[in-house]
Short mmCIF file of C-alpha atoms and ligand atoms in Angstrom, two decimals:
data_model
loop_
_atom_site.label_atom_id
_atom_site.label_comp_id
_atom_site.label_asym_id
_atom_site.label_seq_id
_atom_site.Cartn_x
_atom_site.Cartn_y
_atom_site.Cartn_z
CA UNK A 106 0.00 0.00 0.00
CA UNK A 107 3.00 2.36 -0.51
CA UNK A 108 1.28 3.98 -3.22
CA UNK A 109 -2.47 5.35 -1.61
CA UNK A 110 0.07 5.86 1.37
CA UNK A 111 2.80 8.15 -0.43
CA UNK A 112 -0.39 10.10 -2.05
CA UNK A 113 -2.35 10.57 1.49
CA UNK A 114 0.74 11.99 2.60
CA UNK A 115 1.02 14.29 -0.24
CA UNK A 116 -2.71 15.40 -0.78
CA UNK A 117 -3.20 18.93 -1.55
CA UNK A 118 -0.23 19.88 -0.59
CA UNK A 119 1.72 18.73 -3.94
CA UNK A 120 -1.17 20.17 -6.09
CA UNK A 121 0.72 23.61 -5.43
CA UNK A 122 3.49 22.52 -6.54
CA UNK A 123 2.20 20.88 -9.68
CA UNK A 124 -0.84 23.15 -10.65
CA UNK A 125 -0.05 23.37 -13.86
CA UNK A 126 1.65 20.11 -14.92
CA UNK A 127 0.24 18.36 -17.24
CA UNK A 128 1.80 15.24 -17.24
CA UNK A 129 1.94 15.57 -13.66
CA UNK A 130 1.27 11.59 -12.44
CA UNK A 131 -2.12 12.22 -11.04
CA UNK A 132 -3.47 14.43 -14.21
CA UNK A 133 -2.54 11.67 -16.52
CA UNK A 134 -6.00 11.10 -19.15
CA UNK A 135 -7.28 7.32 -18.78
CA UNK A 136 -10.17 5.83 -20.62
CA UNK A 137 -13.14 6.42 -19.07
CA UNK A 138 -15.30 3.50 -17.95
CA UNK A 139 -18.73 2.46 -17.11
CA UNK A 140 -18.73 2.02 -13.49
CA UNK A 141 -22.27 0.68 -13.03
CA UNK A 142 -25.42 1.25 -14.98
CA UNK A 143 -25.28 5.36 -16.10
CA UNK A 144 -22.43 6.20 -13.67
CA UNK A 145 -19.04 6.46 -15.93
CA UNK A 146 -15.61 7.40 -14.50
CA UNK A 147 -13.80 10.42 -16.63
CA UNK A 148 -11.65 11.26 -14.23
CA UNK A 149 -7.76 11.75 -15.03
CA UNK A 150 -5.38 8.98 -13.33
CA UNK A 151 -5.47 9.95 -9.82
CA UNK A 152 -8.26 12.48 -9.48
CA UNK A 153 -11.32 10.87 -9.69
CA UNK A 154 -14.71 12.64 -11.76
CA UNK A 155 -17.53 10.87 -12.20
CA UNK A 156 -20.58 11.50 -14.68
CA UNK A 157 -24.34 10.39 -14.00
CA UNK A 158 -25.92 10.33 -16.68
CA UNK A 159 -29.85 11.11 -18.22
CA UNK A 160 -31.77 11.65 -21.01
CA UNK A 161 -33.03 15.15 -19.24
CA UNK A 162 -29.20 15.56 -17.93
CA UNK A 163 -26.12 14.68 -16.88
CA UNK A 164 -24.79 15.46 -13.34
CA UNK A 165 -20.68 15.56 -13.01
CA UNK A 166 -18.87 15.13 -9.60
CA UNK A 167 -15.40 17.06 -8.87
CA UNK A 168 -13.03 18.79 -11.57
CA UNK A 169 -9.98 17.82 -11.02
CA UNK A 170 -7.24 19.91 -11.78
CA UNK A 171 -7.35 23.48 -13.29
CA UNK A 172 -5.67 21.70 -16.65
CA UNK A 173 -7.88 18.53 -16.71
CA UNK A 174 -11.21 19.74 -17.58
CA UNK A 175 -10.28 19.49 -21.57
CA UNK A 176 -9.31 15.67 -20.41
CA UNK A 177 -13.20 15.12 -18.76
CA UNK A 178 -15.02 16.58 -21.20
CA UNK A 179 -13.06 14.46 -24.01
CA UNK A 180 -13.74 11.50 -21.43
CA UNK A 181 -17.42 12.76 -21.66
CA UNK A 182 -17.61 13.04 -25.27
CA UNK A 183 -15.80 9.47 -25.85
CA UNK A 184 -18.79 8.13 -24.13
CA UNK A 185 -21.01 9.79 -26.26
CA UNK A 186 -22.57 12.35 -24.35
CA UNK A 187 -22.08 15.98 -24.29
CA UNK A 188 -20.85 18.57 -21.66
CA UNK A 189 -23.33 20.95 -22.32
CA UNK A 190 -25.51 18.21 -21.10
CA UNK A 191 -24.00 18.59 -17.72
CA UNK A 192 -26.95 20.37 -15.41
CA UNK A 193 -25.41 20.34 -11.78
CA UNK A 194 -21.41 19.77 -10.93
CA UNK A 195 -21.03 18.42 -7.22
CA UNK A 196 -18.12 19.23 -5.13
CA UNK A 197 -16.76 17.27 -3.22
CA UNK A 198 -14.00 19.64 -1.17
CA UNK A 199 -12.29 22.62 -1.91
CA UNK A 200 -8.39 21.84 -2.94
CA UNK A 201 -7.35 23.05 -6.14
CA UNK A 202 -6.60 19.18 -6.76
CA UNK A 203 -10.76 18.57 -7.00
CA UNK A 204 -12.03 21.58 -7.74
CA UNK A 205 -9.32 23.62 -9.72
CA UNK A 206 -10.99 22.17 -12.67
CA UNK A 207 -14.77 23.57 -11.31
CA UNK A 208 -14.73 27.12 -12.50
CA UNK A 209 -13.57 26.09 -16.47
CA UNK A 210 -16.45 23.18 -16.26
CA UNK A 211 -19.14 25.45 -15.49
CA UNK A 212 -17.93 27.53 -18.54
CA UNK A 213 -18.27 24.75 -20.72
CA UNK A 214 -21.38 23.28 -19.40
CA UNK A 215 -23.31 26.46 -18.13
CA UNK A 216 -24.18 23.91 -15.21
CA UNK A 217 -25.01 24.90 -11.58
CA UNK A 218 -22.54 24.28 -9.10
CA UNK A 219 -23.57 22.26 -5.68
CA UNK A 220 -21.51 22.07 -2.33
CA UNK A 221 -21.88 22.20 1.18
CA UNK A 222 -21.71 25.57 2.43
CA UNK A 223 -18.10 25.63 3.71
CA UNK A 224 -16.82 24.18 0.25
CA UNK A 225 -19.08 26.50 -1.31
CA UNK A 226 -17.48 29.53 0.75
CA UNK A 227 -13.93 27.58 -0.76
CA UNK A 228 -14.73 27.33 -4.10
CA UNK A 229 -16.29 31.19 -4.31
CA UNK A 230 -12.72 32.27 -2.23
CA UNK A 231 -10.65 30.06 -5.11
CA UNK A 232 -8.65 28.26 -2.10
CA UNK A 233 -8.44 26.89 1.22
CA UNK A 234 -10.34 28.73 5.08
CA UNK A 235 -7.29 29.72 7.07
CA UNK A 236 -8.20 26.96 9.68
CA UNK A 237 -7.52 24.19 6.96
CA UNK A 238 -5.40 21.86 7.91
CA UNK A 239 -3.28 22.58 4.94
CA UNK A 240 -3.06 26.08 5.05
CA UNK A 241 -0.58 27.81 3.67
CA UNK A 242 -2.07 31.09 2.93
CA UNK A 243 -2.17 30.99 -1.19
CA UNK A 244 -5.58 31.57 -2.90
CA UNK A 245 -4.59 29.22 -6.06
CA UNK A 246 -7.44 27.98 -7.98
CA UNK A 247 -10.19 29.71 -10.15
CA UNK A 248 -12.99 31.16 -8.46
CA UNK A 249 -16.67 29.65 -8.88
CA UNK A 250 -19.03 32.31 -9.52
CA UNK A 251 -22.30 30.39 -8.78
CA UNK A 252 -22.71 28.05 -5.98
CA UNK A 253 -25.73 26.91 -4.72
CA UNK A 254 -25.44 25.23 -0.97
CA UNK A 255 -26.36 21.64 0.06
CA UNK A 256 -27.60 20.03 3.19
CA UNK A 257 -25.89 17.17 5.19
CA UNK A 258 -28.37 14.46 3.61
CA UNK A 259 -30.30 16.21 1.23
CA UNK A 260 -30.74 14.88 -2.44
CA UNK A 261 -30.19 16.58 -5.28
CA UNK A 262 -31.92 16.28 -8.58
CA UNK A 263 -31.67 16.46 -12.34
CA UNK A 264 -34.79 14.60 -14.05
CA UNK A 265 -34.91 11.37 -12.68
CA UNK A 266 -31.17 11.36 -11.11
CA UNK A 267 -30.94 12.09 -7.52
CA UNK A 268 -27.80 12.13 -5.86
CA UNK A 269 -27.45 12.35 -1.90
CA UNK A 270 -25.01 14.68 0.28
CA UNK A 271 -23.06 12.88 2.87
CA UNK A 272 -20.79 15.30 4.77
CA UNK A 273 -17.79 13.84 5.36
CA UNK A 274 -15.44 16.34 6.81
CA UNK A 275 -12.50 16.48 8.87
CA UNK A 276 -9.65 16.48 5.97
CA UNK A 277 -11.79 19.80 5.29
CA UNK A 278 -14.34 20.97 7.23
CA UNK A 279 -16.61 21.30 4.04
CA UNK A 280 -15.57 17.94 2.85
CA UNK A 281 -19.07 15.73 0.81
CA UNK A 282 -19.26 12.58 -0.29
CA UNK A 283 -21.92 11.92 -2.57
CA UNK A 284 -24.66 8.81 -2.27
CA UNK A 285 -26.71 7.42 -5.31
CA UNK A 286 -28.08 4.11 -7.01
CA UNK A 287 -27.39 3.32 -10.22
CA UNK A 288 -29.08 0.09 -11.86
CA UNK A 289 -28.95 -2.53 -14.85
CA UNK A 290 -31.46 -4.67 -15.93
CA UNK A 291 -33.01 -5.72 -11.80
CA UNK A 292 -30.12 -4.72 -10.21
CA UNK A 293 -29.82 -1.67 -8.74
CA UNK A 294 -25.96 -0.37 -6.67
CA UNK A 295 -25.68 2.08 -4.46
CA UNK A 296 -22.66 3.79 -4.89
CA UNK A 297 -20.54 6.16 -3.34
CA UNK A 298 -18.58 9.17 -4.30
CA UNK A 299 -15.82 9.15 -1.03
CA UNK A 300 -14.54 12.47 -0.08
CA UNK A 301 -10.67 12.44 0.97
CA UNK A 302 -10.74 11.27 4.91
CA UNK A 303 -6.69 11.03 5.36
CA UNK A 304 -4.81 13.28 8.05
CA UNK A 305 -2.94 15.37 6.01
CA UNK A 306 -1.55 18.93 7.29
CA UNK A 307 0.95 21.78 6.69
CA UNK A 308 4.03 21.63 8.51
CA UNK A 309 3.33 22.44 12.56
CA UNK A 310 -0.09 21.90 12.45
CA UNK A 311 -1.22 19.14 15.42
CA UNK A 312 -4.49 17.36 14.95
CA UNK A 313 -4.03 16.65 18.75
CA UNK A 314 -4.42 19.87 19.23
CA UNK A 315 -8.38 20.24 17.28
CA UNK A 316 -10.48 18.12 19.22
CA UNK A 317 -13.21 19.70 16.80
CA UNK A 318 -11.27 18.27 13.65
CA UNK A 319 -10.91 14.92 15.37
CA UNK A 320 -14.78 14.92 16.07
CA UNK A 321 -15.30 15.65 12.07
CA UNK A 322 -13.31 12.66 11.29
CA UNK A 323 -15.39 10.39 13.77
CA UNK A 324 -18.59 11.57 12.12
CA UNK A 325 -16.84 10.65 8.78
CA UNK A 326 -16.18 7.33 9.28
CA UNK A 327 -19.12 6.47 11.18
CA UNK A 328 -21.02 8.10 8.25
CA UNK A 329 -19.42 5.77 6.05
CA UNK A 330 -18.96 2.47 7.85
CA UNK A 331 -22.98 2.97 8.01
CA UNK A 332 -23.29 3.89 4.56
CA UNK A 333 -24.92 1.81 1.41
CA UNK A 334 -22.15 1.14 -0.17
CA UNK A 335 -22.28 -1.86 -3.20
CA UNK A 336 -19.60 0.14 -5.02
CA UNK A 337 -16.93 2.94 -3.66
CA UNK A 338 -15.07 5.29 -5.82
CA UNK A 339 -12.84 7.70 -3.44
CA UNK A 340 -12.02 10.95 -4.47
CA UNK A 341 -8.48 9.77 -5.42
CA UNK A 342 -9.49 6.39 -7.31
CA UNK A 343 -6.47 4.26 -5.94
CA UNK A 344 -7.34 4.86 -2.45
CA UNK A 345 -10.50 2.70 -2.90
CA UNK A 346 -8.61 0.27 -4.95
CA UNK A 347 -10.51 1.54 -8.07
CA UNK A 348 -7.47 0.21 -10.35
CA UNK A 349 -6.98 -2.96 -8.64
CA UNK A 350 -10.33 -4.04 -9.11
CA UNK A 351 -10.79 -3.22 -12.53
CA UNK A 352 -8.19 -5.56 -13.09
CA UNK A 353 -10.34 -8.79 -11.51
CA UNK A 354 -11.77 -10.10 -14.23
CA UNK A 355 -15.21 -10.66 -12.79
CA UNK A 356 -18.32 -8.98 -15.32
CA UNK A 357 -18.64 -6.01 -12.83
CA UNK A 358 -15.50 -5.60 -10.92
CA UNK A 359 -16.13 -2.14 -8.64
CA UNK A 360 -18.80 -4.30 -6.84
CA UNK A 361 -17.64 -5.57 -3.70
CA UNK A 362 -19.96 -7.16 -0.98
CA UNK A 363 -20.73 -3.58 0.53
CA UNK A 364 -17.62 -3.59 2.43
CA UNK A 365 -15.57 -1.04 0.43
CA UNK A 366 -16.82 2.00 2.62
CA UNK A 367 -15.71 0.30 5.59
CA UNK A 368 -11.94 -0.61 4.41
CA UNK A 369 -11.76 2.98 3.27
CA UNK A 370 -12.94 4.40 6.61
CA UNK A 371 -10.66 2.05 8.29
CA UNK A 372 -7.63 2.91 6.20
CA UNK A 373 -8.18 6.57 7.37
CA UNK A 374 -9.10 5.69 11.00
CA UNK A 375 -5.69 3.78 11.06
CA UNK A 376 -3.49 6.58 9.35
CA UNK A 377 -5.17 9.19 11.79
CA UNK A 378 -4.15 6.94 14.32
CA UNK A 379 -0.89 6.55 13.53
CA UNK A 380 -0.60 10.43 12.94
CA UNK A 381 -1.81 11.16 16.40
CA UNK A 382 0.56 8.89 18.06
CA UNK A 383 3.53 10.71 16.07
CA UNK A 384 2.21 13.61 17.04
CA UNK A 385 2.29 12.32 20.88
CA UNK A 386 6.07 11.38 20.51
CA UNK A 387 4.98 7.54 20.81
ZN1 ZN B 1639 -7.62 17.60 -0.25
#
């Protein structure tokens, strides 16, 4: 797991580094794939985006870097569908790394921007609240003029497609995941759209030292050990062993026995565990 372990460590904070890098390793374009029924990945290689689609609209979760959205909306159009189709784009939290892409895909699609309303208040700023975690007082994205501002556990809707908020925060205060089902044939899957749950900080910050943080993390992976979960696709794809799975050979590989939420959750719980006892000098 040195990979998802390397990249937890380095979430958000590399995207400043790399804002503009095309060929940066998580930016890399990938085909985009059905993940179940209308829900298609065409996200880049490590930032996941995720279109739901319908004939009365599409809805389109997170935008990835400020360069990728030319790479989702030629993911969108290689399925066949069009951008301009796009009615609502869901955010999931505000680092330039998921919604740096945002501002350009709302050009392109003329669709309404969703969020909670602290990654609302991020997205509209164009960076980070100064009691992020990750601070580091830049301002590096593009603002999002229109945001409209979601309850915990209210559903969103385009036509027939309705799409859940789960707030998940703690990484960011703001942080969503996103809840829907998706079916084939008499099958239906609920699936999930995982925010990022991993301790990650700027230098000198203590998560020992915000019991209020450490409460938001509780409430996120309670939220999503409970969760209906048939299928999981985190925020950054490898973390929920997106890639790994693909590669199972089994007609739909993303579905796994509703226990994919829970791994994730307890991959974070562990890490935050491990980052509190650092921090303790244990
Ligand atoms: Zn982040």
């Amino acid at each position: 797991m040195i990979k998802p372990l390397l990249a937890a460590v380095l979430c958000g904070l590399a995207a400043f580094a790399s804002a503009n890098a095309a060929d940066d390793n998580w930016n890399k374009p990938v085909e985009p794939f059905q993940i179940y029924g209308n829900s298609y990945y065409v996200g880049v290689s490590s930032l996941s985006s995720v279109l739901l689609t319908s004939p009365q609209g599409h809805i389109l979760l997170d935008g990835a870097y400020p360069d990728s959205p030319q790479r989702i909306a030629a993911s969108i159009s290689k399925l066949g569908f069009r951008i301009q189709d796009v009615k609502l784009i869901l955010s999931s939290h505000g680092h330039m790394d998921h919604a740096g892409g945002i501002a350009e895909l709302q050009r392109m699609s003329g669709a309404t921007v969703v969020a909670s309303p602290l990654t609302a208040a991020d997205l509209k700023r164009g960076g980070m609240d100064k009691d992020d975690p990750q601070f580091v007082g830049s301002t590096p994205f593009a603002k999002v003029a229109k945001v409209r501002t979601v309850r915990d556990g209210e559903a969103v809707k385009v036509g027939l497609l309705s799409v859940t908020a789960m707030y998940t925060p703690g990484h960011t205060s703001g942080g969503t995941s996103w809840t829907w089902s998706s079916c084939e044939q008499d099958r239906c899957a609920s699936i999930v759209f995982a925010d990022s749950i991993n301790p990650v900080s700027s230098d000198g910050y203590k998560f020992n030292a915000h019991p209020q943080v450490l409460k938001q993390y509780e409430q996120s992976f309670a939220a999503l050990e409970q969760a209906s979960c048939d299928i999981i696709i985190a925020v950054h794809p490898e973390f929920s062993g997106t890639w790994d799975k693909l590669k199972n050979g089994k007609p739909h590989p993303l579905l796994d026995g509703g226990d994919g939420c829970k791994a994730y959750a307890r991959q974070s719980r562990d890490n935050l565990g491990l980052r509190l006892a650092k921090e303790a000098g244990k």
